[in-house]
Coordinates of C-alpha atoms and ligand atoms in Angstrom, one line a residue:
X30 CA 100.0 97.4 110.7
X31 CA 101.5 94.1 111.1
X32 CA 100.9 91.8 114.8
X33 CA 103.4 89.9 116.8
X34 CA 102.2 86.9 118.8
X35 CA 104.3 85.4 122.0
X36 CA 106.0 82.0 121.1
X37 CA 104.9 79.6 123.4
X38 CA 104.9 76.0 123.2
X39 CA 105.9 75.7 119.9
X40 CA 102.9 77.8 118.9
X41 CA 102.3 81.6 118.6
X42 CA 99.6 82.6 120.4
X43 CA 97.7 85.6 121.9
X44 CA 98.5 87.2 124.9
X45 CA 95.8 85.4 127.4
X46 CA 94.8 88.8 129.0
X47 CA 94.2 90.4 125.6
X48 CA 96.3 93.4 126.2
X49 CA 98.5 94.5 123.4
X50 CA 101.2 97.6 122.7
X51 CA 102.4 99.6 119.9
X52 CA 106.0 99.7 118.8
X53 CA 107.3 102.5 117.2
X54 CA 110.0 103.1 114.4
X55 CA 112.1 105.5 116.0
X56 CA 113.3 106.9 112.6
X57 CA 109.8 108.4 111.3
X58 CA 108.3 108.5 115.1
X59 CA 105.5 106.2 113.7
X60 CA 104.0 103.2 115.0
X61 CA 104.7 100.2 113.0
X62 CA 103.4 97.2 114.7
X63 CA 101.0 95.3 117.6
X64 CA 102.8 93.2 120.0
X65 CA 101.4 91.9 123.4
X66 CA 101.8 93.2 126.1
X67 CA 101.8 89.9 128.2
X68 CA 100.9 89.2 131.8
X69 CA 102.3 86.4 134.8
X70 CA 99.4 84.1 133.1
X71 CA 101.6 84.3 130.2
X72 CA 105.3 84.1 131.7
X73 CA 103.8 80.8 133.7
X74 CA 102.2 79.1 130.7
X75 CA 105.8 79.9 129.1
X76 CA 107.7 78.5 131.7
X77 CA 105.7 75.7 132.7
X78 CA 106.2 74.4 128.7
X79 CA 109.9 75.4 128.5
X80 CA 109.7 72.7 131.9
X81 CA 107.8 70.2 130.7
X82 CA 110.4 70.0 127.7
X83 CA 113.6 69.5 129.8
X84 CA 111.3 66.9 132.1
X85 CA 109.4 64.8 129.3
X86 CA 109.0 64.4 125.6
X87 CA 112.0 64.4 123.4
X88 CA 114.0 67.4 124.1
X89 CA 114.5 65.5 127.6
X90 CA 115.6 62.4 125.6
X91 CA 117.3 63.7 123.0
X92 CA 121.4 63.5 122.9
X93 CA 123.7 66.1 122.8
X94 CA 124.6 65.4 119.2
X95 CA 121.5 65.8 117.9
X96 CA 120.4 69.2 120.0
X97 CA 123.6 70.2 118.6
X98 CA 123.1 69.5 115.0
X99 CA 119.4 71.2 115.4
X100 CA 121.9 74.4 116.4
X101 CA 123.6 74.1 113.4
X102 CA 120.5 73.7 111.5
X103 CA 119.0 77.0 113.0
X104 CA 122.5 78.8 112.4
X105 CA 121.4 78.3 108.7
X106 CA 117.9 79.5 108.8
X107 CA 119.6 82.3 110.4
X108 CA 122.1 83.0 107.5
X109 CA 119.1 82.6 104.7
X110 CA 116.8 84.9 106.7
X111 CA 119.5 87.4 107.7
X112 CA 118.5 90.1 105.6
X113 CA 114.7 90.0 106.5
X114 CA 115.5 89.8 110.3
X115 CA 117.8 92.4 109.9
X116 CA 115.1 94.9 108.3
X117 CA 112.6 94.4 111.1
X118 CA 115.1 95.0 113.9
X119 CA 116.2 98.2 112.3
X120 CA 112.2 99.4 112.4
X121 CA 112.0 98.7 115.7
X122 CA 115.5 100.0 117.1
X123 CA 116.5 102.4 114.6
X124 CA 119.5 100.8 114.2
X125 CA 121.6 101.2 110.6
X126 CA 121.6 98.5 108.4
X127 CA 124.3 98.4 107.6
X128 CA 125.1 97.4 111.0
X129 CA 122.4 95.0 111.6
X130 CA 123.2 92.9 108.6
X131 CA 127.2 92.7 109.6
X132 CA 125.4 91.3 113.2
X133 CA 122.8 89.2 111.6
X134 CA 125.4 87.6 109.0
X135 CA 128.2 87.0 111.9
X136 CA 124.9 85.6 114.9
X137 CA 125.0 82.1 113.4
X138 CA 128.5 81.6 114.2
X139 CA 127.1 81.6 118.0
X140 CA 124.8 78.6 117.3
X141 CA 127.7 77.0 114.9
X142 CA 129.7 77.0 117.9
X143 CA 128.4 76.0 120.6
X144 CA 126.3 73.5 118.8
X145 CA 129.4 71.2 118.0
X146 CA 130.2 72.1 122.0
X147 CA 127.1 70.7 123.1
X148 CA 128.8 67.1 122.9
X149 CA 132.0 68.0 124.5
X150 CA 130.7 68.9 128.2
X151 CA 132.7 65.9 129.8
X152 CA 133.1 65.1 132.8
X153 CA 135.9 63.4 134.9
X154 CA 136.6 60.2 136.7
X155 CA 138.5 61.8 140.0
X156 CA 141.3 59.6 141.1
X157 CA 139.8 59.6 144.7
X158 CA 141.7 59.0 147.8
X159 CA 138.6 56.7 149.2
X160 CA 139.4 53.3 148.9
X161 CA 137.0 51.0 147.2
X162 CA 135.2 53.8 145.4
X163 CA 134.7 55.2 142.1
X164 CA 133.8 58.4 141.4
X165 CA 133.4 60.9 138.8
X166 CA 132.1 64.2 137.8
X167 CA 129.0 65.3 135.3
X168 CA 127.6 68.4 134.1
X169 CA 123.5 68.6 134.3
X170 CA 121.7 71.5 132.8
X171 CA 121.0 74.1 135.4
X172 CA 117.4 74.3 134.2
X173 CA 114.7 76.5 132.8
X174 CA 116.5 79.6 131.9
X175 CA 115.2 83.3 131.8
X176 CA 116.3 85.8 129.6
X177 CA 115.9 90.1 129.6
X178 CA 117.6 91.7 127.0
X179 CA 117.5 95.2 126.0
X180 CA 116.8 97.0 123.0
X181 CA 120.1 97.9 121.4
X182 CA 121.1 94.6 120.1
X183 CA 118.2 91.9 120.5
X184 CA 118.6 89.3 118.1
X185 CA 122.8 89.6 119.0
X186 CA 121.3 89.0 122.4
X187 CA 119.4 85.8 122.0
X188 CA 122.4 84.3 120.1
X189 CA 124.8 85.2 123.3
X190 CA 122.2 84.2 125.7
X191 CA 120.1 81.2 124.3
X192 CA 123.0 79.6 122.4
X193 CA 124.9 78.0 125.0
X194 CA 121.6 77.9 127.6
X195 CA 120.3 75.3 125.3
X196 CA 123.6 73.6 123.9
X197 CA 123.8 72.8 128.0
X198 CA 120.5 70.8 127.4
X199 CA 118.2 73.9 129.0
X200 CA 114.9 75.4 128.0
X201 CA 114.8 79.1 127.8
X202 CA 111.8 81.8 128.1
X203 CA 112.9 85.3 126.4
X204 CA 111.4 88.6 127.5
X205 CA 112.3 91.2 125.1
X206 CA 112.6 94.9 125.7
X207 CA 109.4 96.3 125.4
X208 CA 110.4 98.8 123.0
X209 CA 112.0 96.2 120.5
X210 CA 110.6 92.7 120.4
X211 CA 109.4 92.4 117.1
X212 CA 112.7 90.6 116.0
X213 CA 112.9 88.1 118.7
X214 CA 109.0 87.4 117.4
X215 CA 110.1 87.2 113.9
X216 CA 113.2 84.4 115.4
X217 CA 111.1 82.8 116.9
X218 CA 109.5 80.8 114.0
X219 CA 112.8 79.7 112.8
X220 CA 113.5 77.5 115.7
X221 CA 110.5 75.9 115.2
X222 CA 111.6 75.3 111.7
X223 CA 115.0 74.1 112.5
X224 CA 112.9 71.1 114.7
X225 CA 113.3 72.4 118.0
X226 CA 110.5 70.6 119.9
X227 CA 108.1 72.0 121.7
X228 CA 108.5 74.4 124.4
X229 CA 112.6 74.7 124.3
X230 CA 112.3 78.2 123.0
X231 CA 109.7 80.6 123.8
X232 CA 109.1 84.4 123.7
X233 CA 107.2 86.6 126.3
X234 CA 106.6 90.2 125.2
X235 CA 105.8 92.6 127.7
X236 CA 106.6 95.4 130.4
X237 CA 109.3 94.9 132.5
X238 CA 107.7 95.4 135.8
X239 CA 105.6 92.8 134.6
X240 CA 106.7 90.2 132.8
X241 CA 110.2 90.8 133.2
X242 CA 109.8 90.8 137.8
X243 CA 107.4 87.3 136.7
X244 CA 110.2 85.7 135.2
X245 CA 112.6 86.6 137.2
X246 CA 110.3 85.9 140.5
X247 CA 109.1 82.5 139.0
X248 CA 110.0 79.4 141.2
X249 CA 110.6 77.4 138.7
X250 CA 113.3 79.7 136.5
X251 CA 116.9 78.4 137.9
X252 CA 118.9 80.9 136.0
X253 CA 117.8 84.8 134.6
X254 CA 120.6 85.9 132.4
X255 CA 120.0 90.0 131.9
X256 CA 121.2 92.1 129.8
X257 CA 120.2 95.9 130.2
X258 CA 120.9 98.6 132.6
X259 CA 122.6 98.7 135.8
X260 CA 119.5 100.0 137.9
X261 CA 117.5 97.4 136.2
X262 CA 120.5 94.8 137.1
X263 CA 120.4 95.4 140.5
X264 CA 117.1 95.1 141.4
X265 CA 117.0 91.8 139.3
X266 CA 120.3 90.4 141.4
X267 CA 118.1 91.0 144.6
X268 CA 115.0 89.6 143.3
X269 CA 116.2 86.4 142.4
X270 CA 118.4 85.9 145.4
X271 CA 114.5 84.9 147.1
X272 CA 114.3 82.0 144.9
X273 CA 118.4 81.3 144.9
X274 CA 118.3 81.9 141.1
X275 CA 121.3 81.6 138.9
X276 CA 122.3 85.2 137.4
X277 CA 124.6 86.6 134.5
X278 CA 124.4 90.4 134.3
X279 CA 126.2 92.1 131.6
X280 CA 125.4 95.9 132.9
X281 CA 126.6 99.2 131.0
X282 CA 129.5 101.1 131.4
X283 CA 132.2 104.5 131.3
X284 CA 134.4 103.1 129.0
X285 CA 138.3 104.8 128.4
X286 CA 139.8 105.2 125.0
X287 CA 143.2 105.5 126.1
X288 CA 145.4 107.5 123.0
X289 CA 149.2 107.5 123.5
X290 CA 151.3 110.1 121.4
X291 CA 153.2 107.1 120.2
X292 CA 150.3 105.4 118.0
X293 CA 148.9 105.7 114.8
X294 CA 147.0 108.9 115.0
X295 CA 144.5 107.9 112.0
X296 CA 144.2 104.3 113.2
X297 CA 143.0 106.0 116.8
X298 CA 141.2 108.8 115.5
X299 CA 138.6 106.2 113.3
X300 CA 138.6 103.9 116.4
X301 CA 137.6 106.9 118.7
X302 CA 134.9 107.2 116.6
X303 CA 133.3 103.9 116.3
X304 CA 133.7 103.4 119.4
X305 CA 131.0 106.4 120.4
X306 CA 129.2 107.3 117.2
X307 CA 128.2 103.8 115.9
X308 CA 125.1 103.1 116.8
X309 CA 124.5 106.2 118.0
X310 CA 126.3 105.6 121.0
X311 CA 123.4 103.1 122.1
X312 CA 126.0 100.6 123.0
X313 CA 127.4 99.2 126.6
X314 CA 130.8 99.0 125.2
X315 CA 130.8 102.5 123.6
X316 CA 134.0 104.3 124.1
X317 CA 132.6 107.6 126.0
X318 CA 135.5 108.9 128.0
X319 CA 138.5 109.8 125.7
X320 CA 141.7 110.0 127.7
X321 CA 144.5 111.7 125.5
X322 CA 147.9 112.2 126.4
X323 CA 148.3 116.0 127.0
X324 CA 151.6 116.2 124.5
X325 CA 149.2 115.5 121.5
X326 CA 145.6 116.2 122.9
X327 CA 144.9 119.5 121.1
X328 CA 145.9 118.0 117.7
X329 CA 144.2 115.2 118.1
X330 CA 141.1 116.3 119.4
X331 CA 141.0 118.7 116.4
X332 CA 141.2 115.8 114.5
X333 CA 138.4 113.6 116.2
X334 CA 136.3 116.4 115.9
X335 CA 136.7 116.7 112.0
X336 CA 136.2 113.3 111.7
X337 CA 132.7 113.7 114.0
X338 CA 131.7 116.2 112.0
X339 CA 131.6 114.1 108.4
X340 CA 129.0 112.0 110.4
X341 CA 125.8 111.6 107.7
X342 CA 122.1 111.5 110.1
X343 CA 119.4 110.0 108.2
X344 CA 117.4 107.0 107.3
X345 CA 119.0 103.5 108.8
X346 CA 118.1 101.5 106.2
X347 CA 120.3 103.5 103.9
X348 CA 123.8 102.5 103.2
X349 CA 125.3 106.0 103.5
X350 CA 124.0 107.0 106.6
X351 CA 126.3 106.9 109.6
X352 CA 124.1 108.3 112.7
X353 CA 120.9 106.9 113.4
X354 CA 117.4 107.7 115.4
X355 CA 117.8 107.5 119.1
X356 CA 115.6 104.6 120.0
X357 CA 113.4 105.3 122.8
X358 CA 111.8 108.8 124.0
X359 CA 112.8 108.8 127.5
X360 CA 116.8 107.8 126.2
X361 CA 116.4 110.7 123.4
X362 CA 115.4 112.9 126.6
X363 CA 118.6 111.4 128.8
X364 CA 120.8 112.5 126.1
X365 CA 119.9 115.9 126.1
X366 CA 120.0 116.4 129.7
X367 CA 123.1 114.8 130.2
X368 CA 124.6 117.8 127.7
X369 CA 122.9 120.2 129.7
X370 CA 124.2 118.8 132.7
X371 CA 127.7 118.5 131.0
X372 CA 127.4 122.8 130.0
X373 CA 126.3 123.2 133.9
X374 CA 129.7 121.6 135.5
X375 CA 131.4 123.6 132.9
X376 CA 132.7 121.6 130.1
X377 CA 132.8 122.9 126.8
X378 CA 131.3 121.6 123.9
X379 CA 133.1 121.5 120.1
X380 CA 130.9 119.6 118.4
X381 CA 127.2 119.1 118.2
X382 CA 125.6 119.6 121.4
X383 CA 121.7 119.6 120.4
X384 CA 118.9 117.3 118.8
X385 CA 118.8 117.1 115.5
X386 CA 115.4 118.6 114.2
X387 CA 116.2 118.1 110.5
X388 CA 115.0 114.6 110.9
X389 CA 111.3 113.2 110.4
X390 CA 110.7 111.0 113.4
X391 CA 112.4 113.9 116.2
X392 CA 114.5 111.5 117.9
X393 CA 118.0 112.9 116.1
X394 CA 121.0 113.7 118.4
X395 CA 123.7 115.6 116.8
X396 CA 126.7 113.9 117.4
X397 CA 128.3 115.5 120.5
X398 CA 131.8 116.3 122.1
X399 CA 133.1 117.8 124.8
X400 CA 136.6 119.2 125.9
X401 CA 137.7 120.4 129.2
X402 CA 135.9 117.5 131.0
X403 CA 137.5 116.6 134.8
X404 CA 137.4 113.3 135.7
X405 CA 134.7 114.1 138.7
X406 CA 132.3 115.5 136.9
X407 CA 129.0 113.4 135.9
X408 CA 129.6 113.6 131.8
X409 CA 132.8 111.2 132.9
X410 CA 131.3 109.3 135.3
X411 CA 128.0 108.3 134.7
X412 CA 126.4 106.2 131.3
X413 CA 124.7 108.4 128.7
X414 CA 124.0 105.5 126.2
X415 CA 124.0 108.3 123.4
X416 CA 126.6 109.9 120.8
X417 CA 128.3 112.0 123.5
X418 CA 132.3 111.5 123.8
X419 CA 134.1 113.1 126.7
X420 CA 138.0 114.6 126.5
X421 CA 140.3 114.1 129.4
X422 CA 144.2 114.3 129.2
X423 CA 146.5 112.8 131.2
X424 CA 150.2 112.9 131.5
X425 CA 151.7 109.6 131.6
X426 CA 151.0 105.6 131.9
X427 CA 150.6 106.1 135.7
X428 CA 148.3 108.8 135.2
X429 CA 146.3 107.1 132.2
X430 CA 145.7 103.9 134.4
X431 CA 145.0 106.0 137.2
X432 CA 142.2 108.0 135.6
X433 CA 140.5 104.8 133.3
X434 CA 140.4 103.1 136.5
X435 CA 138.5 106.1 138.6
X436 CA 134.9 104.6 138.0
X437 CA 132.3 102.1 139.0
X438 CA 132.2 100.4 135.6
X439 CA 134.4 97.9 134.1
X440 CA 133.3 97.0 130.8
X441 CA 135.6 97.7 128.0
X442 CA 138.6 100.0 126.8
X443 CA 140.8 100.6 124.1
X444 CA 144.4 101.1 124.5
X445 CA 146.0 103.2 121.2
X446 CA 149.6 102.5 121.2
X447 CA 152.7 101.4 118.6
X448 CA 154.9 100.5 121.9
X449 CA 154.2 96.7 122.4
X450 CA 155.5 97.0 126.4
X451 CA 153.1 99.8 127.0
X452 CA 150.5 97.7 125.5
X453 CA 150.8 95.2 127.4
X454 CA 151.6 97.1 130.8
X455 CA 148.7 99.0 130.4
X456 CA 146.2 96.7 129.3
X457 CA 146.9 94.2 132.3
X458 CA 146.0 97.2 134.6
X459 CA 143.2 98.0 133.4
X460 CA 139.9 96.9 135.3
X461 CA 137.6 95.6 132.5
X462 CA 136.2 92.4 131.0
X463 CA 137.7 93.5 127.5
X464 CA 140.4 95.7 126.5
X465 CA 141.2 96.6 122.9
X466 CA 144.8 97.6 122.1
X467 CA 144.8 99.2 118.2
X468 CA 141.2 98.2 117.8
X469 CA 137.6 98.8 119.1
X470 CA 134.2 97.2 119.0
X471 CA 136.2 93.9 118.1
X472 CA 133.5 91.0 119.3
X473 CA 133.9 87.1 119.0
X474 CA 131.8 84.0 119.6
X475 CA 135.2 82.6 121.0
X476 CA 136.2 85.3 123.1
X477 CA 134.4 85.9 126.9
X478 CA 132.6 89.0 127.2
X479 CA 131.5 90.8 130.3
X480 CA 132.1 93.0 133.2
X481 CA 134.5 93.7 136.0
X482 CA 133.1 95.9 139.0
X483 CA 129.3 97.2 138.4
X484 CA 129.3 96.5 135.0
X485 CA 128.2 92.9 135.6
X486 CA 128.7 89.0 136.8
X487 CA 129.4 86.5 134.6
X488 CA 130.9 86.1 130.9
X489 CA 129.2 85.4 127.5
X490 CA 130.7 83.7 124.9
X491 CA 133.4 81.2 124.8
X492 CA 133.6 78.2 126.3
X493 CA 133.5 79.9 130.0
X494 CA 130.0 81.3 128.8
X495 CA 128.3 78.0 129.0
X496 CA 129.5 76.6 132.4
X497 CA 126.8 79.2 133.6
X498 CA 124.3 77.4 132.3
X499 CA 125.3 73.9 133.6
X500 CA 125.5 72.4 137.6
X501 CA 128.4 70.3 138.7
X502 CA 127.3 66.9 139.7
X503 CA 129.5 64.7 141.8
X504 CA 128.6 61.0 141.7
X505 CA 130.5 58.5 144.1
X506 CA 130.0 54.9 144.1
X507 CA 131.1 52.3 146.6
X508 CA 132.1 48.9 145.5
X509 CA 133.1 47.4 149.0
X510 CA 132.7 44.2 150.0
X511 CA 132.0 43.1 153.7
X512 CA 130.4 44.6 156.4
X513 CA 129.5 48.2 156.7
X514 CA 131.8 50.3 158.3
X515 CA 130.5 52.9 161.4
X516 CA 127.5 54.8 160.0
X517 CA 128.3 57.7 162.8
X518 CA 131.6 58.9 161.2
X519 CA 132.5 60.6 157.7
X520 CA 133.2 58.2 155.1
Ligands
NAD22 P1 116.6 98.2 131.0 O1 117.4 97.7 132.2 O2 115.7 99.3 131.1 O3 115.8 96.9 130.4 C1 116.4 95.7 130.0 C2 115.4 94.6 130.1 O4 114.9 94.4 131.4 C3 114.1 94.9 129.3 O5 113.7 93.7 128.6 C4 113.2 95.4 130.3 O6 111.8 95.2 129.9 C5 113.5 94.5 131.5 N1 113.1 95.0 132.8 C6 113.0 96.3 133.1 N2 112.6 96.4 134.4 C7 112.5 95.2 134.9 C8 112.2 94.6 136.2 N3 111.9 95.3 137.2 N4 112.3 93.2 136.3 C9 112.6 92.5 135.3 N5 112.9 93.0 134.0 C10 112.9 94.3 133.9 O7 117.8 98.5 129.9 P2 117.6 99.1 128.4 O8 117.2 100.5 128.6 O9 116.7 98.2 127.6 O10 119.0 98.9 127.8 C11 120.0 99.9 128.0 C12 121.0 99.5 129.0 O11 121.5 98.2 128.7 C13 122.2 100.3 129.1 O12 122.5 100.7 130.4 C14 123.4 99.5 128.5 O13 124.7 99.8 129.0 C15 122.9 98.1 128.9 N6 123.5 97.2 127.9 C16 124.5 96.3 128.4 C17 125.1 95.4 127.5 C18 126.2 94.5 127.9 O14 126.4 93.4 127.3 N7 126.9 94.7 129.0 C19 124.7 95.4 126.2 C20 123.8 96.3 125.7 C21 123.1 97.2 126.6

């Protein structure tokens, strides 16, 4: 059984209450390693250090250049440990390979970039309408940040979160999903490695209601950035109103695959599927609710389903497999009971529709579909997080746009068409952060990514992603000569 530490200060070290937790690899059900299971006595030791480095010692002193060439350095300790990082997160998550090491391999191009950004946060000199002043503009970090990811993508996570956060000059404390933080432990080391000093990145491991409401209540956190569920979300966004905190939320979602009977059928039918088979569904962006125009929908759900069907279950670390373990026990249970309450409202299921037993750790969903869905019922509205696609046809454009747009969320969509006006019509009316035409599941470290409506505040990535982590300073500076003018009226 191997033992995770926290990373704190530079140092791993135990968890001071002495409590620790098992976590389990959801392929064989079996538990594979110790982590902590931290306390507030550990989230304050971890914040006060990720404090005293953006206060004193050289992190505080150090320029821009050189925290962004540490970046650079870490983004290649990334790339040489890719493969090993990749095989613990798929232990923890259950997560294929296969798809961990296309993550892994891309996540340095997070620290690549904004690590040459780090020296291009200027300012400007404001061409004021005072007389006899000068004054400019300057962008100061917003301070020590706090970060909650979940356990579908962690490492991915940290690069979208802790990338920018410290190319802006912060110091971040991570809290990890409690069911997969051995990989943000493993990460951990590597940034000590790359030179980071002391204290600019640390790891809490822990519960949630715990560790997670410490961070997020701590006075001196300025920003949480969240990733996770849209319960979870909420409760966070009015927690850290008390202490005015900072908050990007990237929150799940109902996202529309919107097929036209003008595309390319094969092209739409394999992006259909990525989009809510890969990883097992277990994704915010997964395409859950397919809207087909009626003129082609029998055909082509008859084709989506034969596709479905060729999915291979089995081990993640193997190359051939295409559907993984679910990763938790209480998700594995939300899966099935949202396809019991999909059979209740009275959609039909063509595909799948059960746990898979054939497999050694229990936690096996069959890859699921169902036809006959209305737009009101709760398999179309609601998140399953699981390998569960719902079919809905529509007419027309109007009626496409109409029906994709019927929902709290606002994540994603996909937009399958050979008609370059439709394209563009529909994918401007569409309410989401991102929206796919002839693609799905297409992410960048250049492009912004987040949510319209519940599914979030904020962007990651791109340039816009690190203005979140920086405050606006106005400095104005009077060189006026002579007597002061009336202290009792605005300047
Ligand atoms: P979750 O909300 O249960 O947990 C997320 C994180 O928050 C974990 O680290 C957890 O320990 C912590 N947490 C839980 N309760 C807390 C509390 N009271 N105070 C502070 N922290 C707390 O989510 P999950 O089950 O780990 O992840 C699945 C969800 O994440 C899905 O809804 C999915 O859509 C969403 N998700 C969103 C994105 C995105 O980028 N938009 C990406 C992946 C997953």
């Amino acid at each position: 059984m191997e033992t995770y530490q926290h990373f704190i200060d530079g140092q791993y070290v135990d968890p001071v209450g002495g409590e620790w937790m098992y976590t389990v690899n959801p392929y064989d059900g079996q538990a594979w390693a110790r982590i902590p299971k931290g306390c507030e006595r550990d989230v304050d030791r971890a914040v006060q250090a990720a404090k005293r480095a953006m206060t004193s010692g050289p992190y505080a002193s150090m320029t821009p250049t050189q925290r962004g060439k540490l970046m650079v350095r870490l983004a290649d300790l990334v790339a040489a440990n890719a493969q090993r990082l990749a095989e613990i997160e798929v232990r923890d998550n259950g997560k294929l390979y296969s798809e961990m090491k296309g993550q892994l391999d891309y996540h340095p191009e997070w620290w690549r970039y904004y690590g040459g950004l780090a020296d291009k946060l200027e300012g400007a000199v404001m061409p004021i309408d005072k007389p006899d002043h000068f004054a400019f503009t300057s962008h100061e970090p917003v301070g020590v940040v706090g970060a909650l990811t979940a356990w579908n993508s962690p490492l991915l996570f940290i690069a979208w979160k802790c990338a920018p956060a410290i190319a802006a000059g912060c110091a971040v404390v991570v809290k990890p999903s409690e069911f997969a933080s051995a990989s943000t432990l493993a990460f951990a080391a590597l940034t000590r490695e790359a030179g980071f000093p002391d204290g600019v990145f640390n790891v809490v491991a822990g519960l949630g209601t715990t560790v997670g409401a410490a961070l997020v209540d701590h006075p001196d956190v300025a920003k949480i950035t969240f990733t996770g569920s849209d319960t979870t979300g909420a409760r966070i966004y009015a927690q850290a109103a008390r202490t005015m905190k900072r908050v990007t939320l990237e929150l799940g979602g109902k996202s529309p695959n919107i097929v036209f009977d003008d595309c390319d059928l094969d092209k739409a039918a394999a992006g259909v599927i990525s989009g809510i088979f890969a990883a097992t569904g277990q994704t915010c962006i997964a395409g859950s609710r397919l809207l087909v125009q009626n003129a082609i929908k029998d055909a082509f759900t008859e084709r989506v389903a034969t596709l479905g069907a060729t999915a291979r279950r089995g081990d993640p670390m193997k190359a051939d497999t295409n559907i993984g373990p679910v990763t938790t026990p209480p998700q594995y249970q939300k899966i099935l009971d949202y396809i019991d309450i999909a059979r209740r409202e009275g959609a039909r299921c063509i595909l799948g529709g059960k746990p898979a037993t054939d497999m050694p750790g229990g936690q096996f969903v069959e890859p699921t579909i169902f036809v006959d869905v209305k737009p009101d019922m709760r398999i179309a509205r609601e998140e399953v997080f699981g390998p569960v696609l719902s079919i809905i046809g529509f007419d027309d454009e109007a009626d496409a746009i109409r029906i994709a747009n019927d929902t709290i969320y606002g994540l994603a969509a996909g937009v399958w068409t050979e008609n370059i006006g439709r394209a563009i019509r529909v994918s401007r009316a569409i309410r989401a952060g991102t929206v796919w035409v002839n693609t799905y599941r297409a992410i960048s470290y250049m492009m912004p990514f987040g949510g319209m409506k519940q599914s979030g505040i904020g962007r990651e990535s791109g340039i816009e992603s690190i203005r979140s982590y920086l405050e606006t300073k106005s400095t104005l500076i009077s060189f006026a000569q002579g007597a002061p003018g009336n202290p009792f009226v605005m300047r």
